[in-house]
Coordinates of C-alpha atoms in Angstrom, one line a residue:
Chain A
X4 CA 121.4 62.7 9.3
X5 CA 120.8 64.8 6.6
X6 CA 118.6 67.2 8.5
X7 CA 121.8 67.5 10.9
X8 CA 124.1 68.2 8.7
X9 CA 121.4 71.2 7.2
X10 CA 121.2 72.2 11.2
X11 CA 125.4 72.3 11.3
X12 CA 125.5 74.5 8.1
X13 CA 123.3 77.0 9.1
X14 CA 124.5 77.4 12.7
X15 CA 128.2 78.3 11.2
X16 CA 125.8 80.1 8.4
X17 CA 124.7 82.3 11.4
X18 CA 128.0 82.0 13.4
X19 CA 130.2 83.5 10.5
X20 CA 127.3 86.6 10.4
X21 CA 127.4 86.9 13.8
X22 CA 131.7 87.3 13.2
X23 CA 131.3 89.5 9.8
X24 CA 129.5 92.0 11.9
X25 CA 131.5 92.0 15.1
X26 CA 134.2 92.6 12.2
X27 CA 132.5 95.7 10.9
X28 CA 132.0 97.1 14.6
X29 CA 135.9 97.9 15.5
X30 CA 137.9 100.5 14.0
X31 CA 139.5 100.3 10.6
X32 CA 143.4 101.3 9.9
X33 CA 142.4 104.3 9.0
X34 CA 140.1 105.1 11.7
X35 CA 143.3 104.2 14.0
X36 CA 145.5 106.5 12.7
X37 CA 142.5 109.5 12.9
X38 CA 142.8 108.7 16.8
X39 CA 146.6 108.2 16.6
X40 CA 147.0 111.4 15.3
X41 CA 145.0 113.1 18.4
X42 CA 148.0 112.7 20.2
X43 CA 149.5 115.8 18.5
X44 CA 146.8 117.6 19.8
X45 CA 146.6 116.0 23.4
X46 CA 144.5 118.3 25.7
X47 CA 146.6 117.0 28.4
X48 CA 149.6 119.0 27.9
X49 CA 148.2 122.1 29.5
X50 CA 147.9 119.8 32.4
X51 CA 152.0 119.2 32.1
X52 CA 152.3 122.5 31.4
X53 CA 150.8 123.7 34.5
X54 CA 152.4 120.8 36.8
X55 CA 155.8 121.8 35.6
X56 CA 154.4 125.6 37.4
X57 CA 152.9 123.5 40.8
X58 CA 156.4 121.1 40.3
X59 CA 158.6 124.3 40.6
X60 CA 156.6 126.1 43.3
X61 CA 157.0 122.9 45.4
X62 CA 160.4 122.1 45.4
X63 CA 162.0 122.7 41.7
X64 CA 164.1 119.7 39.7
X65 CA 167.0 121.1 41.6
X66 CA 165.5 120.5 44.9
X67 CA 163.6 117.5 43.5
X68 CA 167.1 116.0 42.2
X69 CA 168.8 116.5 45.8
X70 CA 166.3 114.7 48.0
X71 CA 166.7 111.7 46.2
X72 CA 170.4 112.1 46.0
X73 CA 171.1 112.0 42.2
X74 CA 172.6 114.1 40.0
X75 CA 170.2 116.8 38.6
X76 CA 172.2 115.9 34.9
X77 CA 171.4 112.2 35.4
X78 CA 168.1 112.7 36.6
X79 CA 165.7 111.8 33.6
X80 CA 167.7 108.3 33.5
X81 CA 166.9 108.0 37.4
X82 CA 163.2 109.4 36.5
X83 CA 162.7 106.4 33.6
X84 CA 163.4 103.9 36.3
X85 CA 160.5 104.1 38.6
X86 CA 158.8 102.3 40.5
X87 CA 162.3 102.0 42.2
X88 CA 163.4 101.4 45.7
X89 CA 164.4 105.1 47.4
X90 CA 166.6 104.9 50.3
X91 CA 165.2 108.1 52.1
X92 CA 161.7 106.1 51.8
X93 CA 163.5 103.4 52.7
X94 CA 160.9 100.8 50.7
X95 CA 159.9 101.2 46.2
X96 CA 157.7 104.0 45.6
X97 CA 155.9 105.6 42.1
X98 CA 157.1 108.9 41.5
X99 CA 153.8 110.5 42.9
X100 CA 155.1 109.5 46.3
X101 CA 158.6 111.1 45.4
X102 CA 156.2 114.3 45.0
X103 CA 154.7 113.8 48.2
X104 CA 158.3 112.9 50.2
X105 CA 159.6 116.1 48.5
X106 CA 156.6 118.0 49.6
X107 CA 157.3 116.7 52.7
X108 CA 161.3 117.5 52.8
X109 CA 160.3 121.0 51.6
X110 CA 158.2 121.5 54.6
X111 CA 154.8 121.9 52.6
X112 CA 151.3 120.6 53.0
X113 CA 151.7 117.5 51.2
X114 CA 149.7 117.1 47.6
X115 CA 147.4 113.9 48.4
X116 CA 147.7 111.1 45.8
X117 CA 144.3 111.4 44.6
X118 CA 144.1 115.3 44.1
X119 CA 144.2 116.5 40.6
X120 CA 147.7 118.7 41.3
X121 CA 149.2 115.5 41.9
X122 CA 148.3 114.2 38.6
X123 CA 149.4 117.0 36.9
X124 CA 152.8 117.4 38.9
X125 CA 153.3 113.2 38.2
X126 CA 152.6 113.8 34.6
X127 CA 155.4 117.0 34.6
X128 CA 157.8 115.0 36.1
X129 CA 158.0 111.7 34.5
X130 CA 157.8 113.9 31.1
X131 CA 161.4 115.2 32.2
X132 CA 162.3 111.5 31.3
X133 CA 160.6 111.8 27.9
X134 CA 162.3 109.9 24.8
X135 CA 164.2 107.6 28.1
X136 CA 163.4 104.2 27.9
X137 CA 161.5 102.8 30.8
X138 CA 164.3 100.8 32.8
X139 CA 162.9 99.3 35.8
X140 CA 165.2 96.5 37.5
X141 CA 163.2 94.2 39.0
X142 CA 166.2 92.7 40.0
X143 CA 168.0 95.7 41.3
X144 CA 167.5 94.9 45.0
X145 CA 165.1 92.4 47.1
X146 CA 163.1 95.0 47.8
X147 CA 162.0 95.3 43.9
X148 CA 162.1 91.2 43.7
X149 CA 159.3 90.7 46.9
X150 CA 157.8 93.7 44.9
X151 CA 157.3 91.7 41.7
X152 CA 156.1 88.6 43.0
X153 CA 153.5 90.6 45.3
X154 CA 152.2 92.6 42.0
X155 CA 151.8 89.2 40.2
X156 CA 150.1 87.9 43.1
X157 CA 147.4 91.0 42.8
X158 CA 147.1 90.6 39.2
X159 CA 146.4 87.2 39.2
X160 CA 144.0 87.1 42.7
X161 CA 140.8 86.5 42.1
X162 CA 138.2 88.7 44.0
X163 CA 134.9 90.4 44.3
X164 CA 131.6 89.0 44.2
X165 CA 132.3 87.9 40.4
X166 CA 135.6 85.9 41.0
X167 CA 137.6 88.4 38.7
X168 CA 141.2 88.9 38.7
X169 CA 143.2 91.0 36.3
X170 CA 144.4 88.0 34.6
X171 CA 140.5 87.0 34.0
X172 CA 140.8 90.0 31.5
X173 CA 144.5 90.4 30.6
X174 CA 145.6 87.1 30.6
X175 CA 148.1 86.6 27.3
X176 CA 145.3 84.1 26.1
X177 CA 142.6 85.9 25.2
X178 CA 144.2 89.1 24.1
X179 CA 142.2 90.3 21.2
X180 CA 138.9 89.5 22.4
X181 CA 136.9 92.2 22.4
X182 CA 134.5 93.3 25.6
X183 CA 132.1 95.7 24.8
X184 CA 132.9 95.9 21.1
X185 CA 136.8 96.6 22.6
X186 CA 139.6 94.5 21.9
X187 CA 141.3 93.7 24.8
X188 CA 144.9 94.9 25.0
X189 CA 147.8 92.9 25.1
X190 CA 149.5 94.6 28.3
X191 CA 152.6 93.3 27.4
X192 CA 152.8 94.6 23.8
X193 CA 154.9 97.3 22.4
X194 CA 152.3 99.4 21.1
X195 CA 150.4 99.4 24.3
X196 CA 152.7 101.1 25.9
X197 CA 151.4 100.8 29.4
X198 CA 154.5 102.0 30.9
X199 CA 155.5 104.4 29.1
X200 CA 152.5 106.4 28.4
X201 CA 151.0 106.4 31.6
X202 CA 149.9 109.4 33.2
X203 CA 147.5 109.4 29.9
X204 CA 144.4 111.6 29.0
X205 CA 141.3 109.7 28.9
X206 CA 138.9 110.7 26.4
X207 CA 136.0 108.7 28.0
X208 CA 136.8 110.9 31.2
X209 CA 137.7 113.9 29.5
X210 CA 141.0 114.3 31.9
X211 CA 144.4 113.0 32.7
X212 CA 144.5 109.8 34.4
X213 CA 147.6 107.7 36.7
X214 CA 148.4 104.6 36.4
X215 CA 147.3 103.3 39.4
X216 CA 144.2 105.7 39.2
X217 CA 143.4 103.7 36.0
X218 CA 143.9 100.5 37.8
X219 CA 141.4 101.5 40.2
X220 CA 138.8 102.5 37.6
X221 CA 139.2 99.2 36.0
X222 CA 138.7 97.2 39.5
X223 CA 135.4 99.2 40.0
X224 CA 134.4 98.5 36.8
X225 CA 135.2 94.3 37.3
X226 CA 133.3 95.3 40.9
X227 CA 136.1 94.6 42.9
X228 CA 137.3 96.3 46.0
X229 CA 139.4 99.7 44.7
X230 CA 143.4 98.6 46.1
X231 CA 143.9 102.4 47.8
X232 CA 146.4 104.3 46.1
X233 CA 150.1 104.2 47.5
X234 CA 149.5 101.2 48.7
X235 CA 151.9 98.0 48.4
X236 CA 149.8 95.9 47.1
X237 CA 148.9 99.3 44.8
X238 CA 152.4 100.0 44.2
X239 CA 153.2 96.2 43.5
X240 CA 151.1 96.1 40.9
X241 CA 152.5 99.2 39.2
X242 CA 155.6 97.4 39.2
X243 CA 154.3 94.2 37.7
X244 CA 152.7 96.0 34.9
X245 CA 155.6 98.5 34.2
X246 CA 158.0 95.3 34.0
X247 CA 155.7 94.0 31.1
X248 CA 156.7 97.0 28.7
X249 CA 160.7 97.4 29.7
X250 CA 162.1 99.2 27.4
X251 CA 159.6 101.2 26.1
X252 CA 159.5 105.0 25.4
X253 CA 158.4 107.4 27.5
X254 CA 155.8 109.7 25.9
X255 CA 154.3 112.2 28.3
X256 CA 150.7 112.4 28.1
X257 CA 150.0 109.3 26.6
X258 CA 146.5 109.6 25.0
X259 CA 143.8 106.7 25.5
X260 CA 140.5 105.6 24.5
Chain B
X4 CA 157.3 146.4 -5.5
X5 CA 156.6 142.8 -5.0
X6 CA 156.3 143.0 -1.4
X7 CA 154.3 146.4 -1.8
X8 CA 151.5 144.9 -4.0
X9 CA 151.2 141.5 -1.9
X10 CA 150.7 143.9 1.2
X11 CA 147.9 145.7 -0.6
X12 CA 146.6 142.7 -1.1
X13 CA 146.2 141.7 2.1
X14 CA 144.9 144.6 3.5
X15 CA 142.2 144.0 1.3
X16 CA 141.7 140.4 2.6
X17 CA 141.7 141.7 5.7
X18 CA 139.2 144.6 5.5
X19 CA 137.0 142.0 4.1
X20 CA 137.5 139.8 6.7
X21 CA 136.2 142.5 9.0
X22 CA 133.1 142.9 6.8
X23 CA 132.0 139.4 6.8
X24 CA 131.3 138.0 10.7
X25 CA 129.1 141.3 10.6
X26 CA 126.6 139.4 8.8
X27 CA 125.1 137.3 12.0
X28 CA 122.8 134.7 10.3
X29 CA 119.9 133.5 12.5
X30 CA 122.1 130.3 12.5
X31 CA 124.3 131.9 15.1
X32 CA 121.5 133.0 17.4
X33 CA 122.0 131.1 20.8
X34 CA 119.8 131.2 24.0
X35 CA 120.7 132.6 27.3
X36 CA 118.7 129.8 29.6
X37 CA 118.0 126.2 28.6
X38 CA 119.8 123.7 25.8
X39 CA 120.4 125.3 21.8
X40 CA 117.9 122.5 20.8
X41 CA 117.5 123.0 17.0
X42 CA 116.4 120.0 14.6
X43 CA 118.4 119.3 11.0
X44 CA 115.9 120.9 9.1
X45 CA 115.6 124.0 11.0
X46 CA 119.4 124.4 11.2
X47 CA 119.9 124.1 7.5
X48 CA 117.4 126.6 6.5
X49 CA 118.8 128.7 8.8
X50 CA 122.8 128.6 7.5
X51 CA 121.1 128.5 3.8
X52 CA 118.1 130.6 3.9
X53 CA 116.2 128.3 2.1
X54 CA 118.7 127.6 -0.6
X55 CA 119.7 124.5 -2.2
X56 CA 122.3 122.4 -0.6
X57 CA 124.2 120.2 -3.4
X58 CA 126.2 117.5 -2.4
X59 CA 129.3 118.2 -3.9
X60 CA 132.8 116.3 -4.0
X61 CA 134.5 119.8 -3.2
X62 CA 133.7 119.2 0.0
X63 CA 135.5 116.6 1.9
X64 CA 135.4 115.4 5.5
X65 CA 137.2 113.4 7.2
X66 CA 135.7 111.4 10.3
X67 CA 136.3 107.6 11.3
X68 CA 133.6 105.1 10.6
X69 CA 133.2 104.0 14.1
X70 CA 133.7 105.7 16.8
X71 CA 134.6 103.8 20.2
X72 CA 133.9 106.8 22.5
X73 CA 131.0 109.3 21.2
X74 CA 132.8 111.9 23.8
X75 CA 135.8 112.9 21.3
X76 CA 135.1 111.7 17.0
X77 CA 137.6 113.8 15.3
X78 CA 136.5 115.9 11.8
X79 CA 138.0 117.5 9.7
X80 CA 136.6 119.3 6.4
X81 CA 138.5 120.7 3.9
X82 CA 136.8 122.5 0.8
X83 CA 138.7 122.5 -2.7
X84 CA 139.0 126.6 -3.5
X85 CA 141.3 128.7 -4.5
X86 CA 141.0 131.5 -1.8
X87 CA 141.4 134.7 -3.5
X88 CA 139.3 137.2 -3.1
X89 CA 137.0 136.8 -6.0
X90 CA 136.6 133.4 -5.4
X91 CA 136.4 131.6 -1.6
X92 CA 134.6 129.6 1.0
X93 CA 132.5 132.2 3.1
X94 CA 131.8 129.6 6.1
X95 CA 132.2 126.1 7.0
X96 CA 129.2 124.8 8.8
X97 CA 129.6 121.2 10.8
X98 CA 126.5 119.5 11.9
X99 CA 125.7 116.4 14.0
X100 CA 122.3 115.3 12.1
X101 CA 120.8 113.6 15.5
X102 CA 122.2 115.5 18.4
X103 CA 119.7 117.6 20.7
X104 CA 121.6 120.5 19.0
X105 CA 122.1 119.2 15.8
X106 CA 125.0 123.0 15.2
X107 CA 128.4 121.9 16.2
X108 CA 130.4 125.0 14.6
X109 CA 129.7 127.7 12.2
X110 CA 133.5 128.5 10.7
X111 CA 133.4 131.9 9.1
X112 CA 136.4 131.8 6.9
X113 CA 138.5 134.4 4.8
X114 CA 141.0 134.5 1.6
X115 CA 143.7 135.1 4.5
X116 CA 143.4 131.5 5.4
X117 CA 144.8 130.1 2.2
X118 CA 143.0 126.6 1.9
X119 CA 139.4 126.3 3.5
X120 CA 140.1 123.5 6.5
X121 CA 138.4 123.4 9.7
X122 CA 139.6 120.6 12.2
X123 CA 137.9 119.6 15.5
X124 CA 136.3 116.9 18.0
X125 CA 132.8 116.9 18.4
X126 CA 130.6 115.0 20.7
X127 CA 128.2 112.6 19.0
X128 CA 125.3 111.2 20.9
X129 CA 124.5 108.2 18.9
X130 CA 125.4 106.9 15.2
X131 CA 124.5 109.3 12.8
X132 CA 125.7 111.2 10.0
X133 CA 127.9 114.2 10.6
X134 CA 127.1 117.0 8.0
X135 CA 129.4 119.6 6.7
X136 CA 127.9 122.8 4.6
X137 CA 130.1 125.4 2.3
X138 CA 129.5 128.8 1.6
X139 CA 130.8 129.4 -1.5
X140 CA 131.5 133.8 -2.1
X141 CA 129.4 133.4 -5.0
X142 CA 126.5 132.4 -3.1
X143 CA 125.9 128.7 -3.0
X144 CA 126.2 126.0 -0.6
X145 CA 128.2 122.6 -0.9
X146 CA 127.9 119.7 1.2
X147 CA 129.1 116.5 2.1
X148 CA 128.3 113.9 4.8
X149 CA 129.7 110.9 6.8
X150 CA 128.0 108.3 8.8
X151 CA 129.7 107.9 11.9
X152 CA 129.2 104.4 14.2
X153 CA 129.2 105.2 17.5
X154 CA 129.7 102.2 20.1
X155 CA 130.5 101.7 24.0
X156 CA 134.0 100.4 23.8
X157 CA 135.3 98.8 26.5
X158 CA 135.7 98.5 30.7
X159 CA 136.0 101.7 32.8
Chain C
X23 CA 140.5 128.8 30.6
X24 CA 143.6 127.3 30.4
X25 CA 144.9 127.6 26.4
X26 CA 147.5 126.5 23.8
X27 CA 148.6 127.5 20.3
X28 CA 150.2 125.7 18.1
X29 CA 151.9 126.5 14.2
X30 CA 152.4 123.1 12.5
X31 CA 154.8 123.1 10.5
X32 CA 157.3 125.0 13.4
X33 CA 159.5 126.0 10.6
X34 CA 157.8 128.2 7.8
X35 CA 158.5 131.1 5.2
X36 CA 156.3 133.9 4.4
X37 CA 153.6 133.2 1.9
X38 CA 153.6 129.2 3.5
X39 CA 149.9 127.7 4.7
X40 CA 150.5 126.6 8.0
X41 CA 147.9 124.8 10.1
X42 CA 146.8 126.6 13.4
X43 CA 145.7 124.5 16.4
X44 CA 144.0 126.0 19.0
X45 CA 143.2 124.1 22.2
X46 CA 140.9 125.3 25.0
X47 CA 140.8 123.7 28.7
X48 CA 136.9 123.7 29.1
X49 CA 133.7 122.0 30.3
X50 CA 131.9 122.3 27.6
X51 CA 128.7 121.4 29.5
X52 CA 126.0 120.4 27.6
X53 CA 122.9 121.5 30.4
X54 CA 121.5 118.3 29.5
X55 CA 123.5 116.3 31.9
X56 CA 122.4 116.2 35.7
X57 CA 124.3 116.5 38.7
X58 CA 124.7 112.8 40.5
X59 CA 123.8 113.9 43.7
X60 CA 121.2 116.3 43.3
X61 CA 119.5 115.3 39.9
X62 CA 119.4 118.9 39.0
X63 CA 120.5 119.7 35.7
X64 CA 124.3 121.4 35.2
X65 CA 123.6 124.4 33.3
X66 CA 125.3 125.0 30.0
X67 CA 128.7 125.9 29.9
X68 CA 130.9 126.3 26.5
X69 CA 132.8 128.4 24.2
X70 CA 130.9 130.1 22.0
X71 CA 133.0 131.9 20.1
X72 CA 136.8 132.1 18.6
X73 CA 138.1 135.0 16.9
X74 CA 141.3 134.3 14.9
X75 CA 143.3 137.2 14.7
X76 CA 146.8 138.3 12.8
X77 CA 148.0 142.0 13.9
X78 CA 144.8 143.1 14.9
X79 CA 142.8 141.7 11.6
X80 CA 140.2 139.0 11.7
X81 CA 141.1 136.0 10.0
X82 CA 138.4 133.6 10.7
X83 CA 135.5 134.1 13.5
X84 CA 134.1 131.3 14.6
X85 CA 130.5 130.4 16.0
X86 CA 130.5 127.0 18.2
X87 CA 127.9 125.0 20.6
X88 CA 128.2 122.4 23.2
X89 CA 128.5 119.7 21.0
X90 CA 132.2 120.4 20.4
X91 CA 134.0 118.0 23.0
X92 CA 136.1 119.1 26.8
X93 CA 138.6 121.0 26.6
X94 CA 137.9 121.5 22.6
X95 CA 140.5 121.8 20.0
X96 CA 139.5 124.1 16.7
X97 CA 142.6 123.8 13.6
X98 CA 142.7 126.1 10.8
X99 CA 144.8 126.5 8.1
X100 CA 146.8 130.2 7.8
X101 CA 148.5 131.9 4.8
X102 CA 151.5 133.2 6.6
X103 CA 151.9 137.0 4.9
X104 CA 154.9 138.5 7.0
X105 CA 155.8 138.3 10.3
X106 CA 153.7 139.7 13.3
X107 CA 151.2 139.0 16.0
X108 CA 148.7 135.7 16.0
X109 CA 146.2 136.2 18.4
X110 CA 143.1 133.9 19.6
X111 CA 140.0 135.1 21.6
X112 CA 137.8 132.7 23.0
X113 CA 134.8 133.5 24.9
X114 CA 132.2 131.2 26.9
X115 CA 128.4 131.8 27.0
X116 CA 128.9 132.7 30.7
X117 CA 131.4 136.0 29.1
X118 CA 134.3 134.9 30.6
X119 CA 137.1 135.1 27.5
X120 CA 140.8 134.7 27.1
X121 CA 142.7 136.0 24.6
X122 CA 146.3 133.5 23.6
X123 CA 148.8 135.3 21.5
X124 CA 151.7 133.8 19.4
X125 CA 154.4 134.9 17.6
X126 CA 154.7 134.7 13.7
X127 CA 158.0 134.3 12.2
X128 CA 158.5 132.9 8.9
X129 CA 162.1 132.2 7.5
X130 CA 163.4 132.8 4.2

């Protein structure tokens, strides 16, 4: 009995250790706000910078405005809505596929989703809804309402040889658990900020990144079949996600790990 | 007759300023073909000469104990000086004590820049300690260091 | 090379220290790292040196190596003296160099 109760100390003995040091390997406060304050240098910008130049040689926010028939004044509110059903698409698209319908109107090789222009000219554009809060309204339509449930459905589907979903990660219940010495984030949470500061500079990639883009990265990673981009299952998932963070600024470039 | 003086002044700092990056040391020395391997040791001697390095708390540097993604670990140094032109910080030198190339920047500073600061990212290839020298005008060199924990954070 | 300046504080008067950010879109290739497909080393690629320049006169020259992250950023600190001409010249080890100019313009 004794000898068990010896056995029990020293296994939380060596439990708490094991804790202490998995405490000492994440960032402090202050080695937060060192990284936090990278965002006033973000090496993205230039990126923006020369989108906005690409943006205007495509079709201009005048141009960009009239296809999809709103008011160039009331266009950064419009902008801070998306994913959004677009009648001239006629189903809910991400602003990269705005880009590409513009493209399209404007009677120009159309950008594909994957190129790097694209990410730049995304990134230009939804930073002309800067300081907006992200309004999508999932309940705008039934179009956005078969959109929710479907993106739900993709997050929570389990697939690949491992039996991951996106829940498996970024369920609510194990936020804060760390995977590789990295806490998982709550998707949901204010400071996260999924929505809002998405197209984002990766500094594990060294370059700007999409949304969706970074949902395929993460799906390779969990070695599950990449969803193709502009998809609507891709596209559903977007608005899932986005709906999580309502409400949130928009930053353009966001800055992540 | 204020404005006059302070101009004079500066024209001074900045004829100075010229002088000073005329002085290559062989710590600037880079090769054409192949990596800038250089070891600690060789490194130092070649910013100092052979002269003594003192740790010094004039010297501060800024860097975050663990670093989640050894791609981009911010640092900044700043060196306590007044900046005139009889007394300043000739060069801020950063180095990474275990990378292949252990030279990150050699920062060749003047009394034009006010306060002695020098901000960057620098790759890290491991944990190590991240090593910042000061010239000082008159001659001697200042340093301070920071261990910096690098780990493989995360998914993707 | 793709570059940016910035003066932090935006708002300044002669004889202020202002901080200068400079920010360089570049590879900053190591040559250790190989290419996936071939396995043959990328040869070495980075800035190797920044000239920091107000009307015409060097500030501060710096020396860098690969070890400085993509698309680098260098911050110094400046001792605004009058108005005038900040300019930045960065060159690469292959000789290709920029040169990014800002204007200075204290108030009060």
């Amino acid at each position: 009995m004794r000898r068990l109760t010896v056995c029990a100390a020293l296994l939380s003995a060596a439990l708490c250790g094991v804790l202490n040091a998995e405490e000492k390997m994440s960032m402090s406060d202050a080695d937060k706000a060192m990284y936090a304050e990278l965002l006033e240098n973000n090496p993205a910008e230039m990126d923006v910078a020369e989108g906005e130049q690409l943006f205007g040689d495509l079709i201009g926010a005048e141009g960009y405005a009239k296809m999809l028939g709103v008011n160039e004044k009331d266009l950064a509110a419009y902008l801070a809505g998306f994913p959004r059903y677009v009648e001239p698409a006629k189903k809910v698209v991400t602003l990269s596929q705005t880009i590409q319908m513009a493209a399209a109107t404007a009677k120009k090789p159309v950008p594909k989703l994957e190129s790097k222009e694209m990410v730049k000219m995304t990134a230009y554009v939804k930073s002309l809804a800067n300081g907006e809060k992200t309004s999508i309204d999932v309940k705008a339509n039934k179009h956005m309402e078969q959109m929710l449930k479907l993106g739900q459905q993709v997050f929570e589907e389990r697939r690949g040889g491992r039996g991951l979903s996106c829940n498996s990660c970024h369920s609510a219940d194990i936020v804060g658990q760390r995977l590789r010495m990295q806490p998982l984030p709550d998707l949901g949470a204010k400071e996260t900020a999924a929505a809002g500061t998405w197209p984002a500079y990766r500094m594990t990639q060294s370059q700007m990144v999409t949304l969706d883009k970074r949902f395929q990265q993460c799906m390779n990673n969990a070695l599950l079949a990449k969803i193709p981009l502009g998809s609507r299952e891709m596209v559903a998932l977007e608005v899932f996600i986005t709906n999580k963070t309502k409400g949130n600024e928009i930053q353009i470039p966001g800055l992540k790990r | 007759m204020e404005r006059r003086s302070f101009l004079k002044g500066f024209g001074v700092a900045a004829a100075c300023a010229v002088a000073l990056p005329h002085v290559a040391s062989a710590a600037d020395e880079k090769k054409v073909v192949g990596p800038n391997e250089m070891n600690y040791e060789t490194a130092v001697a070649a910013i100092t000469g052979g002269k003594a390095v003192t740790p010094s708390a004039k010297v501060k540097m800024e860097a975050p104990e663990i670093a989640e993604n050894g791609a981009v670990v911010p640092v900044k140094v700043t060196v306590t000086s007044p900046m005139t032109q009889k007394e300043y910080v000739k060069a801020i030198h950063v180095l990474a004590s275990k990378n292949g190339n252990v030279r990150c920047a050699n920062i060749y500073l003047t009394p034009a820049n006010g306060e002695a600061f020098f901000g960057t990212r620098i790759k890290l290839g491991g944990t190590q300690d991240v090593v910042a020298i000061a010239e000082m005008s008159d001659g001697t060199f200042l340093s301070t260091k920071q261990n910096v924990k690098v780990t493989i954070g995360g998914c993707g | 090379m793709k570059t940016l300046i910035k003066i932090k504080p935006k708002t300044y008067a002669a004889g202020d220290i202002v901080k200068v950010d400079f920010m360089a879109m570049h590879p900053m290739e190591t040559g250790m790292r190989k290419n996936k497909d071939t396995g043959a080393l990328i040869p070495a690629h980075y800035i190797d040196e920044v000239k920091f320049m107000f009307n015409d006169q060097l500030i501060t020259k710096m020396v860098i190596w690969e070890s400085l992250s993509v698309n680098p950023l260098m911050s110094i600190n400046f001792k605004v003296p009058s108005a005038g001409t900040l300019k930045v010249i960065a060159k690469d080890n292959k000789g290709q160099s920029v040169e990014t100019t800002t204007a200075i313009n204290p108030k009060g």
